[in-house]
Each structure stands twice: as structure tokens, then as C-alpha cells.
């Protein structure tokens, strides 16, 4: 991967700067964990933890971006489609491309063009499906694309949130009302339409139910199960939690597909603009 460098503008000449209104209109704003480059008018994030192309693309897409598109030259002897299994591209420290297997985990870069004028909403995201509930000061999104518990956890994390954790009866009511907006007819696919995954599971597979943040359900503030639950039926076991349409817990298999609910705080991840970054950029 290419090395990055940081520079900052230091000038007393007023002509070197533009006013904040113009800056935000032309350059936009985005998550502070991305770095802005004025040279290409876009935001980058370099992920050093390797991922396959599919997982990297999913994370970038869930953040509203795409994997960086390379307009580069090929390195010597590339592309060669070694083993008839190289359908993805990488680039080296010299900016030269090579074809590689899509299943090889590698670092990757997500990119967002400043030409995209999508506004950051009150939930601190460009995703319009997150809605702020002022009684809990949290934002929630109901995902209709079914995923496993691990896949749901990944999706929420990529969006800057987490699988929702219920802390009060009031928050349970908020989720009850959110679930009601998605009747069975809006949930397409061969999975249970009456359950949505939330952020808790059995840590030792022995009914030690804890949230993904490490609290017991009682410590988190809400531990109401549907009568008869948990029941741990099936040969594979049910070690993850979901809520029904009354916001009562059910144990479910962690490997089954289903809808889920993400929660995020309005101020995380923080939002930056080139102006808020004090003109420090990654190039």
C-alpha cells in the first residue's frame, strides 16, 4: 500500500482561504475517521486490518462509499490471472496494479468523493434510514436485508453503530414502534418475520446472557423474555438474542438469517469538514 503523508496550510494571505459556507458547499463534510485530500477532492480511509475483497467492499458500501477505484498502470508481468483465479486488483507502493485473488485478505482503502453532496443528518451519518429518538438520544435503523448475528454486528459497526442494546422499558417501547413500521409484507425472504436481532448473546453458551458491550442484561437495564423463552431448541443451539414485535427477548440461532436493528449515537463517529480539520489533510 502507498505511504501517506500529512501537511497543513500555513498562510497569512486571505486569498489562500475560502469562507466556511463556500467550503462546506464545495467540499462537504464526512466522518472524522476519514482524511480529506484537496488534490483529489475526496475523503479516504486506509484500513490496515486485512479483509477479503467482498468484506472490504461491504464495509465501504455500508459506510456509503466504494472501494477506491484505481486508474493506474500495471506492474511488470501483470495482469496474468495466475491459476485462473485473479479477478480483483491491488496496487503497490509505486502505484502499480496487479491482479490478485479476491479471497486473499489485504489492507484496503475506502473513498468518498467530495462531489457527493449528501448532507450529514442529525444522526451524524449520510444514511437517511437512521432516525433520532430524542427520549433515548440514540438513532435507530431497522435492517430489512437479513443477516446472521455476526453479519448484523459487522453491518452496524461499519455504519458507526452497534446492534441495539435495550437499556430501559422506554427504549423497548421505541423499538416496538420501530418494528411495527415493518410488517411481514416489507420483509422479503425465507426467514422469521417476527424477530429482529439485537446486541446480546450467551457468552459461554450456558445462558449467561450479556450485551455486546459486556454487561449482563440486568446491568444493561432490560431483561424481559417472552414466556417460555429462552428455550434453546434445535441441534445447533440458540445462543443469540432477538426481540419480537412486543420487544420481548427470544433466543435464536446465531447462524440463522433475520432482520436486525442498529443503534448509533448522534455524535459518533464525529463529523469533520476540511475547515473543522484545521486544513490538515491526507494526500
PDB file of C-alpha atoms in Angstrom:
ATOM      1  CA  UNK A   1       0.000   0.000   0.000  1.00  0.00           C
ATOM      2  CA  UNK A   2       1.281   3.546  -0.629  1.00  0.00           C
ATOM      3  CA  UNK A   3       2.581   5.596   2.246  1.00  0.00           C
ATOM      4  CA  UNK A   4       0.550   8.631   3.287  1.00  0.00           C
ATOM      5  CA  UNK A   5       1.771  11.989   4.431  1.00  0.00           C
ATOM      6  CA  UNK A   6       0.169  14.897   6.214  1.00  0.00           C
ATOM      7  CA  UNK A   7       0.520  18.577   5.506  1.00  0.00           C
ATOM      8  CA  UNK A   8      -1.183  21.695   6.761  1.00  0.00           C
ATOM      9  CA  UNK A   9      -1.724  25.078   5.175  1.00  0.00           C
ATOM     10  CA  UNK A  10       0.067  27.906   6.948  1.00  0.00           C
ATOM     11  CA  UNK A  11      -0.507  31.268   5.333  1.00  0.00           C
ATOM     12  CA  UNK A  12      -1.364  34.832   6.236  1.00  0.00           C
ATOM     13  CA  UNK A  13      -2.727  35.511   2.764  1.00  0.00           C
ATOM     14  CA  UNK A  14      -6.528  35.737   2.904  1.00  0.00           C
ATOM     15  CA  UNK A  15      -6.659  34.631  -0.734  1.00  0.00           C
ATOM     16  CA  UNK A  16      -5.440  31.189   0.347  1.00  0.00           C
ATOM     17  CA  UNK A  17      -8.681  30.536   2.225  1.00  0.00           C
ATOM     18  CA  UNK A  18     -12.376  30.451   1.423  1.00  0.00           C
ATOM     19  CA  UNK A  19     -15.260  31.136   3.759  1.00  0.00           C
ATOM     20  CA  UNK A  20     -16.878  28.296   5.674  1.00  0.00           C
ATOM     21  CA  UNK A  21     -20.159  28.431   3.753  1.00  0.00           C
ATOM     22  CA  UNK A  22     -18.391  28.089   0.404  1.00  0.00           C
ATOM     23  CA  UNK A  23     -16.073  25.416   1.771  1.00  0.00           C
ATOM     24  CA  UNK A  24     -18.898  23.241   3.051  1.00  0.00           C
ATOM     25  CA  UNK A  25     -20.846  23.732  -0.168  1.00  0.00           C
ATOM     26  CA  UNK A  26     -17.924  22.682  -2.372  1.00  0.00           C
ATOM     27  CA  UNK A  27     -16.030  20.185  -0.231  1.00  0.00           C
ATOM     28  CA  UNK A  28     -18.748  18.818   2.069  1.00  0.00           C
ATOM     29  CA  UNK A  29     -18.212  17.048   5.373  1.00  0.00           C
ATOM     30  CA  UNK A  30     -17.853  13.458   6.437  1.00  0.00           C
ATOM     31  CA  UNK A  31     -16.694  11.103   9.208  1.00  0.00           C
ATOM     32  CA  UNK A  32     -13.572  12.245  11.029  1.00  0.00           C
ATOM     33  CA  UNK A  33     -12.005   8.794  10.723  1.00  0.00           C
ATOM     34  CA  UNK A  34     -11.698   9.580   7.008  1.00  0.00           C
ATOM     35  CA  UNK A  35      -8.996  12.004   5.836  1.00  0.00           C
ATOM     36  CA  UNK A  36      -9.625  14.667   3.244  1.00  0.00           C
ATOM     37  CA  UNK A  37      -7.374  15.192   0.208  1.00  0.00           C
ATOM     38  CA  UNK A  38      -7.723  18.550  -1.592  1.00  0.00           C
ATOM     39  CA  UNK A  39      -5.692  17.157  -4.501  1.00  0.00           C
ATOM     40  CA  UNK A  40      -8.454  14.742  -5.491  1.00  0.00           C
ATOM     41  CA  UNK A  41     -11.333  16.430  -3.632  1.00  0.00           C
ATOM     42  CA  UNK A  42     -12.302  13.375  -1.682  1.00  0.00           C
ATOM     43  CA  UNK A  43     -12.172  11.525   1.611  1.00  0.00           C
ATOM     44  CA  UNK A  44     -10.069   8.404   2.206  1.00  0.00           C
ATOM     45  CA  UNK A  45      -9.801   5.802   4.915  1.00  0.00           C
ATOM     46  CA  UNK A  46      -6.999   3.230   4.952  1.00  0.00           C
ATOM     47  CA  UNK A  47      -7.940   0.023   6.765  1.00  0.00           C
ATOM     48  CA  UNK A  48      -4.804  -1.791   7.887  1.00  0.00           C
ATOM     49  CA  UNK A  49      -6.611  -4.906   9.135  1.00  0.00           C
ATOM     50  CA  UNK A  50      -6.768  -7.190   6.083  1.00  0.00           C
ATOM     51  CA  UNK A  51     -10.078  -8.290   4.599  1.00  0.00           C
ATOM     52  CA  UNK A  52     -11.198 -10.165   1.521  1.00  0.00           C
ATOM     53  CA  UNK A  53     -12.460  -8.070  -1.379  1.00  0.00           C
ATOM     54  CA  UNK A  54     -16.070  -8.968  -0.561  1.00  0.00           C
ATOM     55  CA  UNK A  55     -15.776  -7.943   3.095  1.00  0.00           C
ATOM     56  CA  UNK A  56     -13.833  -4.788   2.228  1.00  0.00           C
ATOM     57  CA  UNK A  57     -16.404  -3.812  -0.376  1.00  0.00           C
ATOM     58  CA  UNK A  58     -19.247  -4.478   2.060  1.00  0.00           C
ATOM     59  CA  UNK A  59     -17.699  -2.296   4.771  1.00  0.00           C
ATOM     60  CA  UNK A  60     -17.066   0.578   2.364  1.00  0.00           C
ATOM     61  CA  UNK A  61     -20.559   0.278   0.906  1.00  0.00           C
ATOM     62  CA  UNK A  62     -22.219   0.257   4.331  1.00  0.00           C
ATOM     63  CA  UNK A  63     -20.376   3.480   5.115  1.00  0.00           C
ATOM     64  CA  UNK A  64     -21.837   5.000   1.963  1.00  0.00           C
ATOM     65  CA  UNK A  65     -18.642   4.661  -0.043  1.00  0.00           C
ATOM     66  CA  UNK A  66     -16.921   2.382  -2.505  1.00  0.00           C
ATOM     67  CA  UNK A  67     -13.545   0.755  -2.580  1.00  0.00           C
ATOM     68  CA  UNK A  68     -11.107   3.190  -4.137  1.00  0.00           C
ATOM     69  CA  UNK A  69     -11.143   2.871  -7.916  1.00  0.00           C
ATOM     70  CA  UNK A  70      -7.641   2.632  -9.332  1.00  0.00           C
ATOM     71  CA  UNK A  71      -6.680   4.472 -12.528  1.00  0.00           C
ATOM     72  CA  UNK A  72      -3.118   3.182 -12.570  1.00  0.00           C
ATOM     73  CA  UNK A  73      -0.639   1.328 -14.729  1.00  0.00           C
ATOM     74  CA  UNK A  74       0.023  -2.383 -14.431  1.00  0.00           C
ATOM     75  CA  UNK A  75       3.252  -3.607 -12.881  1.00  0.00           C
ATOM     76  CA  UNK A  76       5.549  -5.813 -14.957  1.00  0.00           C
ATOM     77  CA  UNK A  77       4.042  -9.170 -15.989  1.00  0.00           C
ATOM     78  CA  UNK A  78       0.587  -8.133 -14.795  1.00  0.00           C
ATOM     79  CA  UNK A  79      -2.229  -8.925 -15.224  1.00  0.00           C
ATOM     80  CA  UNK A  80      -1.552 -12.635 -15.516  1.00  0.00           C
ATOM     81  CA  UNK A  81      -4.618 -14.270 -13.892  1.00  0.00           C
ATOM     82  CA  UNK A  82      -2.413 -16.791 -12.108  1.00  0.00           C
ATOM     83  CA  UNK A  83      -4.286 -20.033 -11.535  1.00  0.00           C
ATOM     84  CA  UNK A  84      -7.268 -18.583 -13.397  1.00  0.00           C
ATOM     85  CA  UNK A  85      -8.329 -17.133 -10.054  1.00  0.00           C
ATOM     86  CA  UNK A  86      -7.299 -13.465 -10.046  1.00  0.00           C
ATOM     87  CA  UNK A  87     -10.269 -11.210 -10.678  1.00  0.00           C
ATOM     88  CA  UNK A  88      -9.529  -8.405  -8.201  1.00  0.00           C
ATOM     89  CA  UNK A  89      -6.824  -5.739  -8.319  1.00  0.00           C
ATOM     90  CA  UNK A  90      -4.308  -4.388  -5.820  1.00  0.00           C
ATOM     91  CA  UNK A  91      -1.695  -1.656  -6.073  1.00  0.00           C
ATOM     92  CA  UNK A  92       1.796  -1.452  -4.635  1.00  0.00           C
ATOM     93  CA  UNK A  93       3.842   1.346  -3.048  1.00  0.00           C
ATOM     94  CA  UNK A  94       4.698   2.656  -6.513  1.00  0.00           C
ATOM     95  CA  UNK A  95       1.059   2.917  -7.538  1.00  0.00           C
ATOM     96  CA  UNK A  96       1.229  -0.024  -9.936  1.00  0.00           C
ATOM     97  CA  UNK A  97      -1.621  -2.521 -10.255  1.00  0.00           C
ATOM     98  CA  UNK A  98      -1.628  -6.297 -10.141  1.00  0.00           C
ATOM     99  CA  UNK A  99      -4.437  -8.820 -10.378  1.00  0.00           C
ATOM    100  CA  UNK A 100      -4.929 -10.951  -7.287  1.00  0.00           C
ATOM    101  CA  UNK A 101      -7.364 -13.453  -5.836  1.00  0.00           C
ATOM    102  CA  UNK A 102     -10.441 -11.814  -4.336  1.00  0.00           C
ATOM    103  CA  UNK A 103     -10.242 -14.244  -1.412  1.00  0.00           C
ATOM    104  CA  UNK A 104      -6.792 -13.120  -0.231  1.00  0.00           C
ATOM    105  CA  UNK A 105      -7.204 -10.812   2.801  1.00  0.00           C
ATOM    106  CA  UNK A 106      -5.431  -7.476   2.256  1.00  0.00           C
ATOM    107  CA  UNK A 107      -5.478  -3.913   3.597  1.00  0.00           C
ATOM    108  CA  UNK A 108      -7.815  -1.658   1.638  1.00  0.00           C
ATOM    109  CA  UNK A 109      -8.896   1.944   1.100  1.00  0.00           C
ATOM    110  CA  UNK A 110     -12.419   3.364   1.031  1.00  0.00           C
ATOM    111  CA  UNK A 111     -13.036   6.608  -0.864  1.00  0.00           C
ATOM    112  CA  UNK A 112     -15.813   9.183  -0.918  1.00  0.00           C
ATOM    113  CA  UNK A 113     -15.844  11.948  -3.498  1.00  0.00           C
ATOM    114  CA  UNK A 114     -16.499  15.499  -2.314  1.00  0.00           C
ATOM    115  CA  UNK A 115     -18.724  15.816  -5.377  1.00  0.00           C
ATOM    116  CA  UNK A 116     -21.297  13.792  -3.455  1.00  0.00           C
ATOM    117  CA  UNK A 117     -23.298  16.499  -1.691  1.00  0.00           C
ATOM    118  CA  UNK A 118     -25.333  14.171   0.534  1.00  0.00           C
ATOM    119  CA  UNK A 119     -25.859  16.010   3.804  1.00  0.00           C
ATOM    120  CA  UNK A 120     -24.925  14.717   7.221  1.00  0.00           C
ATOM    121  CA  UNK A 121     -28.176  14.314   9.160  1.00  0.00           C
ATOM    122  CA  UNK A 122     -28.922  14.759  12.854  1.00  0.00           C
ATOM    123  CA  UNK A 123     -27.719  11.213  13.479  1.00  0.00           C
ATOM    124  CA  UNK A 124     -24.238  12.127  12.254  1.00  0.00           C
ATOM    125  CA  UNK A 125     -24.497   9.982   9.128  1.00  0.00           C
ATOM    126  CA  UNK A 126     -25.401  10.256   5.467  1.00  0.00           C
ATOM    127  CA  UNK A 127     -27.754   7.282   5.873  1.00  0.00           C
ATOM    128  CA  UNK A 128     -31.350   8.597   5.867  1.00  0.00           C
ATOM    129  CA  UNK A 129     -32.651   5.366   7.408  1.00  0.00           C
ATOM    130  CA  UNK A 130     -31.207   6.274  10.811  1.00  0.00           C
ATOM    131  CA  UNK A 131     -33.753   8.220  12.843  1.00  0.00           C
ATOM    132  CA  UNK A 132     -33.120  10.046  16.104  1.00  0.00           C
ATOM    133  CA  UNK A 133     -35.311   9.307  19.103  1.00  0.00           C
ATOM    134  CA  UNK A 134     -34.950  12.223  21.497  1.00  0.00           C
ATOM    135  CA  UNK A 135     -36.199  10.274  24.506  1.00  0.00           C
ATOM    136  CA  UNK A 136     -33.170   7.966  24.343  1.00  0.00           C
ATOM    137  CA  UNK A 137     -30.817  10.309  22.452  1.00  0.00           C
ATOM    138  CA  UNK A 138     -29.975   7.398  20.173  1.00  0.00           C
ATOM    139  CA  UNK A 139     -30.552   6.784  16.489  1.00  0.00           C
ATOM    140  CA  UNK A 140     -32.005   3.525  15.193  1.00  0.00           C
ATOM    141  CA  UNK A 141     -32.138   1.752  11.854  1.00  0.00           C
ATOM    142  CA  UNK A 142     -34.157  -1.339  11.040  1.00  0.00           C
ATOM    143  CA  UNK A 143     -32.307  -3.507   8.522  1.00  0.00           C
ATOM    144  CA  UNK A 144     -34.620  -5.482   6.255  1.00  0.00           C
ATOM    145  CA  UNK A 145     -31.761  -7.306   4.494  1.00  0.00           C
ATOM    146  CA  UNK A 146     -31.426 -10.466   6.560  1.00  0.00           C
ATOM    147  CA  UNK A 147     -28.026 -11.349   8.029  1.00  0.00           C
ATOM    148  CA  UNK A 148     -26.605 -13.736  10.603  1.00  0.00           C
ATOM    149  CA  UNK A 149     -25.801 -12.350  14.044  1.00  0.00           C
ATOM    150  CA  UNK A 150     -22.147 -11.906  13.029  1.00  0.00           C
ATOM    151  CA  UNK A 151     -23.158 -10.265   9.760  1.00  0.00           C
ATOM    152  CA  UNK A 152     -25.545  -7.921  11.558  1.00  0.00           C
ATOM    153  CA  UNK A 153     -22.833  -6.995  14.058  1.00  0.00           C
ATOM    154  CA  UNK A 154     -20.467  -6.265  11.153  1.00  0.00           C
ATOM    155  CA  UNK A 155     -23.041  -4.110   9.349  1.00  0.00           C
ATOM    156  CA  UNK A 156     -23.882  -1.994  12.392  1.00  0.00           C
ATOM    157  CA  UNK A 157     -20.206  -1.496  13.202  1.00  0.00           C
ATOM    158  CA  UNK A 158     -19.418  -0.436   9.628  1.00  0.00           C
ATOM    159  CA  UNK A 159     -22.184   2.166   9.838  1.00  0.00           C
ATOM    160  CA  UNK A 160     -20.681   3.640  13.014  1.00  0.00           C
ATOM    161  CA  UNK A 161     -23.115   1.972  15.391  1.00  0.00           C
ATOM    162  CA  UNK A 162     -23.791  -1.352  17.080  1.00  0.00           C
ATOM    163  CA  UNK A 163     -26.530  -3.939  17.365  1.00  0.00           C
ATOM    164  CA  UNK A 164     -29.055  -2.185  19.571  1.00  0.00           C
ATOM    165  CA  UNK A 165     -28.882  -2.665  23.331  1.00  0.00           C
ATOM    166  CA  UNK A 166     -32.094  -2.128  25.293  1.00  0.00           C
ATOM    167  CA  UNK A 167     -31.465  -0.155  28.485  1.00  0.00           C
ATOM    168  CA  UNK A 168     -34.975   0.767  29.662  1.00  0.00           C
ATOM    169  CA  UNK A 169     -38.637  -0.102  29.234  1.00  0.00           C
ATOM    170  CA  UNK A 170     -38.954   3.193  27.375  1.00  0.00           C
ATOM    171  CA  UNK A 171     -36.323   2.155  24.863  1.00  0.00           C
ATOM    172  CA  UNK A 172     -38.109  -1.168  24.425  1.00  0.00           C
ATOM    173  CA  UNK A 173     -41.235   0.797  23.501  1.00  0.00           C
ATOM    174  CA  UNK A 174     -39.227   2.797  20.948  1.00  0.00           C
ATOM    175  CA  UNK A 175     -38.059  -0.437  19.310  1.00  0.00           C
ATOM    176  CA  UNK A 176     -41.556  -1.918  19.483  1.00  0.00           C
ATOM    177  CA  UNK A 177     -42.852   1.051  17.471  1.00  0.00           C
ATOM    178  CA  UNK A 178     -39.935   0.851  15.038  1.00  0.00           C
ATOM    179  CA  UNK A 179     -40.587  -2.857  14.400  1.00  0.00           C
ATOM    180  CA  UNK A 180     -44.266  -2.079  13.750  1.00  0.00           C
ATOM    181  CA  UNK A 181     -43.236   0.003  10.720  1.00  0.00           C
ATOM    182  CA  UNK A 182     -42.016  -3.198   9.066  1.00  0.00           C
ATOM    183  CA  UNK A 183     -44.884  -5.686   8.714  1.00  0.00           C
ATOM    184  CA  UNK A 184     -44.254  -9.096   7.204  1.00  0.00           C
ATOM    185  CA  UNK A 185     -45.049  -7.749   3.735  1.00  0.00           C
ATOM    186  CA  UNK A 186     -41.964  -5.496   3.871  1.00  0.00           C
ATOM    187  CA  UNK A 187     -39.624  -8.311   4.878  1.00  0.00           C
ATOM    188  CA  UNK A 188     -38.773 -10.431   1.872  1.00  0.00           C
ATOM    189  CA  UNK A 189     -37.017 -13.758   2.187  1.00  0.00           C
ATOM    190  CA  UNK A 190     -37.223 -17.187   3.849  1.00  0.00           C
ATOM    191  CA  UNK A 191     -36.676 -16.100   7.452  1.00  0.00           C
ATOM    192  CA  UNK A 192     -38.740 -15.318  10.527  1.00  0.00           C
ATOM    193  CA  UNK A 193     -40.569 -12.011  10.088  1.00  0.00           C
ATOM    194  CA  UNK A 194     -41.444 -11.692  13.763  1.00  0.00           C
ATOM    195  CA  UNK A 195     -37.946 -11.497  15.248  1.00  0.00           C
ATOM    196  CA  UNK A 196     -35.127  -8.959  14.860  1.00  0.00           C
ATOM    197  CA  UNK A 197     -31.604  -9.496  16.193  1.00  0.00           C
ATOM    198  CA  UNK A 198     -30.300  -7.221  18.941  1.00  0.00           C
ATOM    199  CA  UNK A 199     -26.937  -6.814  20.631  1.00  0.00           C
ATOM    200  CA  UNK A 200     -26.814  -9.620  23.178  1.00  0.00           C
ATOM    201  CA  UNK A 201     -25.799 -13.261  23.237  1.00  0.00           C
ATOM    202  CA  UNK A 202     -24.817 -16.054  25.598  1.00  0.00           C
ATOM    203  CA  UNK A 203     -21.111 -15.595  26.205  1.00  0.00           C
ATOM    204  CA  UNK A 204     -20.387 -19.119  27.395  1.00  0.00           C
ATOM    205  CA  UNK A 205     -23.321 -20.861  25.688  1.00  0.00           C
ATOM    206  CA  UNK A 206     -24.791 -21.569  29.122  1.00  0.00           C
ATOM    207  CA  UNK A 207     -27.475 -18.891  29.396  1.00  0.00           C
ATOM    208  CA  UNK A 208     -25.020 -16.225  30.578  1.00  0.00           C
ATOM    209  CA  UNK A 209     -26.777 -13.547  28.561  1.00  0.00           C
ATOM    210  CA  UNK A 210     -24.705 -10.416  28.076  1.00  0.00           C
ATOM    211  CA  UNK A 211     -24.734  -7.460  25.737  1.00  0.00           C
ATOM    212  CA  UNK A 212     -22.062  -6.998  23.101  1.00  0.00           C
ATOM    213  CA  UNK A 213     -20.627  -4.347  25.456  1.00  0.00           C
ATOM    214  CA  UNK A 214     -20.104  -6.930  28.199  1.00  0.00           C
ATOM    215  CA  UNK A 215     -22.959  -6.141  30.601  1.00  0.00           C
ATOM    216  CA  UNK A 216     -25.464  -8.659  31.871  1.00  0.00           C
ATOM    217  CA  UNK A 217     -28.991  -7.920  30.734  1.00  0.00           C
ATOM    218  CA  UNK A 218     -29.816  -6.795  34.266  1.00  0.00           C
ATOM    219  CA  UNK A 219     -26.850  -4.425  34.325  1.00  0.00           C
ATOM    220  CA  UNK A 220     -27.897  -3.028  30.959  1.00  0.00           C
ATOM    221  CA  UNK A 221     -31.347  -2.317  32.390  1.00  0.00           C
ATOM    222  CA  UNK A 222     -33.707  -4.614  30.471  1.00  0.00           C
ATOM    223  CA  UNK A 223     -34.095  -8.395  30.717  1.00  0.00           C
ATOM    224  CA  UNK A 224     -37.669  -9.241  29.693  1.00  0.00           C
ATOM    225  CA  UNK A 225     -38.115 -12.537  27.830  1.00  0.00           C
ATOM    226  CA  UNK A 226     -41.253 -13.837  26.181  1.00  0.00           C
ATOM    227  CA  UNK A 227     -42.791 -16.518  28.468  1.00  0.00           C
ATOM    228  CA  UNK A 228     -41.225 -19.852  27.560  1.00  0.00           C
ATOM    229  CA  UNK A 229     -38.003 -18.167  26.446  1.00  0.00           C
ATOM    230  CA  UNK A 230     -35.118 -18.819  26.348  1.00  0.00           C
ATOM    231  CA  UNK A 231     -35.700 -22.411  25.280  1.00  0.00           C
ATOM    232  CA  UNK A 232     -32.527 -23.290  23.331  1.00  0.00           C
ATOM    233  CA  UNK A 233     -34.280 -25.569  20.856  1.00  0.00           C
ATOM    234  CA  UNK A 234     -32.627 -27.237  17.893  1.00  0.00           C
ATOM    235  CA  UNK A 235     -29.461 -29.255  17.461  1.00  0.00           C
ATOM    236  CA  UNK A 236     -27.232 -26.219  16.806  1.00  0.00           C
ATOM    237  CA  UNK A 237     -28.399 -24.322  19.890  1.00  0.00           C
ATOM    238  CA  UNK A 238     -29.771 -20.800  20.303  1.00  0.00           C
ATOM    239  CA  UNK A 239     -27.138 -18.530  21.782  1.00  0.00           C
ATOM    240  CA  UNK A 240     -28.039 -15.119  20.324  1.00  0.00           C
ATOM    241  CA  UNK A 241     -30.913 -12.785  21.179  1.00  0.00           C
ATOM    242  CA  UNK A 242     -33.664 -11.174  19.160  1.00  0.00           C
ATOM    243  CA  UNK A 243     -36.788  -9.223  20.055  1.00  0.00           C
ATOM    244  CA  UNK A 244     -40.307  -9.962  18.893  1.00  0.00           C
ATOM    245  CA  UNK A 245     -42.897  -7.365  17.919  1.00  0.00           C
ATOM    246  CA  UNK A 246     -43.590  -6.674  21.598  1.00  0.00           C
ATOM    247  CA  UNK A 247     -39.868  -6.056  22.239  1.00  0.00           C
ATOM    248  CA  UNK A 248     -39.549  -9.217  24.332  1.00  0.00           C
ATOM    249  CA  UNK A 249     -36.418 -11.338  24.080  1.00  0.00           C
ATOM    250  CA  UNK A 250     -36.152 -14.690  22.292  1.00  0.00           C
ATOM    251  CA  UNK A 251     -33.066 -16.852  21.970  1.00  0.00           C
ATOM    252  CA  UNK A 252     -32.225 -17.655  18.340  1.00  0.00           C
ATOM    253  CA  UNK A 253     -29.526 -19.494  16.452  1.00  0.00           C
ATOM    254  CA  UNK A 254     -26.571 -17.212  15.744  1.00  0.00           C
ATOM    255  CA  UNK A 255     -26.177 -18.652  12.241  1.00  0.00           C
ATOM    256  CA  UNK A 256     -29.709 -18.058  11.007  1.00  0.00           C
ATOM    257  CA  UNK A 257     -30.672 -15.128   8.801  1.00  0.00           C
ATOM    258  CA  UNK A 258     -33.004 -12.407  10.002  1.00  0.00           C
ATOM    259  CA  UNK A 259     -33.633  -8.665  10.175  1.00  0.00           C
ATOM    260  CA  UNK A 260     -31.856  -6.641  12.844  1.00  0.00           C
ATOM    261  CA  UNK A 261     -31.744  -3.230  14.475  1.00  0.00           C
ATOM    262  CA  UNK A 262     -28.692  -0.976  14.656  1.00  0.00           C
ATOM    263  CA  UNK A 263     -28.232   1.805  17.178  1.00  0.00           C
ATOM    264  CA  UNK A 264     -25.778   4.693  16.976  1.00  0.00           C
ATOM    265  CA  UNK A 265     -25.087   7.838  18.928  1.00  0.00           C
ATOM    266  CA  UNK A 266     -25.563  11.127  17.048  1.00  0.00           C
ATOM    267  CA  UNK A 267     -22.026  12.291  17.878  1.00  0.00           C
ATOM    268  CA  UNK A 268     -20.204   9.086  16.928  1.00  0.00           C
ATOM    269  CA  UNK A 269     -18.282   8.762  14.787  1.00  0.00           C
ATOM    270  CA  UNK A 270     -17.606  12.524  14.865  1.00  0.00           C
ATOM    271  CA  UNK A 271     -18.159  14.501  11.660  1.00  0.00           C
ATOM    272  CA  UNK A 272     -15.453  16.693  10.147  1.00  0.00           C
ATOM    273  CA  UNK A 273     -15.086  19.090   7.261  1.00  0.00           C
ATOM    274  CA  UNK A 274     -11.867  20.448   5.750  1.00  0.00           C
ATOM    275  CA  UNK A 275     -12.472  23.568   7.826  1.00  0.00           C
ATOM    276  CA  UNK A 276     -13.013  21.627  11.057  1.00  0.00           C
ATOM    277  CA  UNK A 277      -9.856  19.644  10.296  1.00  0.00           C
ATOM    278  CA  UNK A 278      -7.860  22.886  10.517  1.00  0.00           C
ATOM    279  CA  UNK A 279      -6.721  22.273   6.934  1.00  0.00           C
ATOM    280  CA  UNK A 280      -4.849  19.092   7.797  1.00  0.00           C
ATOM    281  CA  UNK A 281      -5.187  16.544   5.078  1.00  0.00           C
ATOM    282  CA  UNK A 282      -4.037  13.118   3.991  1.00  0.00           C
ATOM    283  CA  UNK A 283      -2.559  13.028   0.480  1.00  0.00           C
TER     284      UNK A 283
END
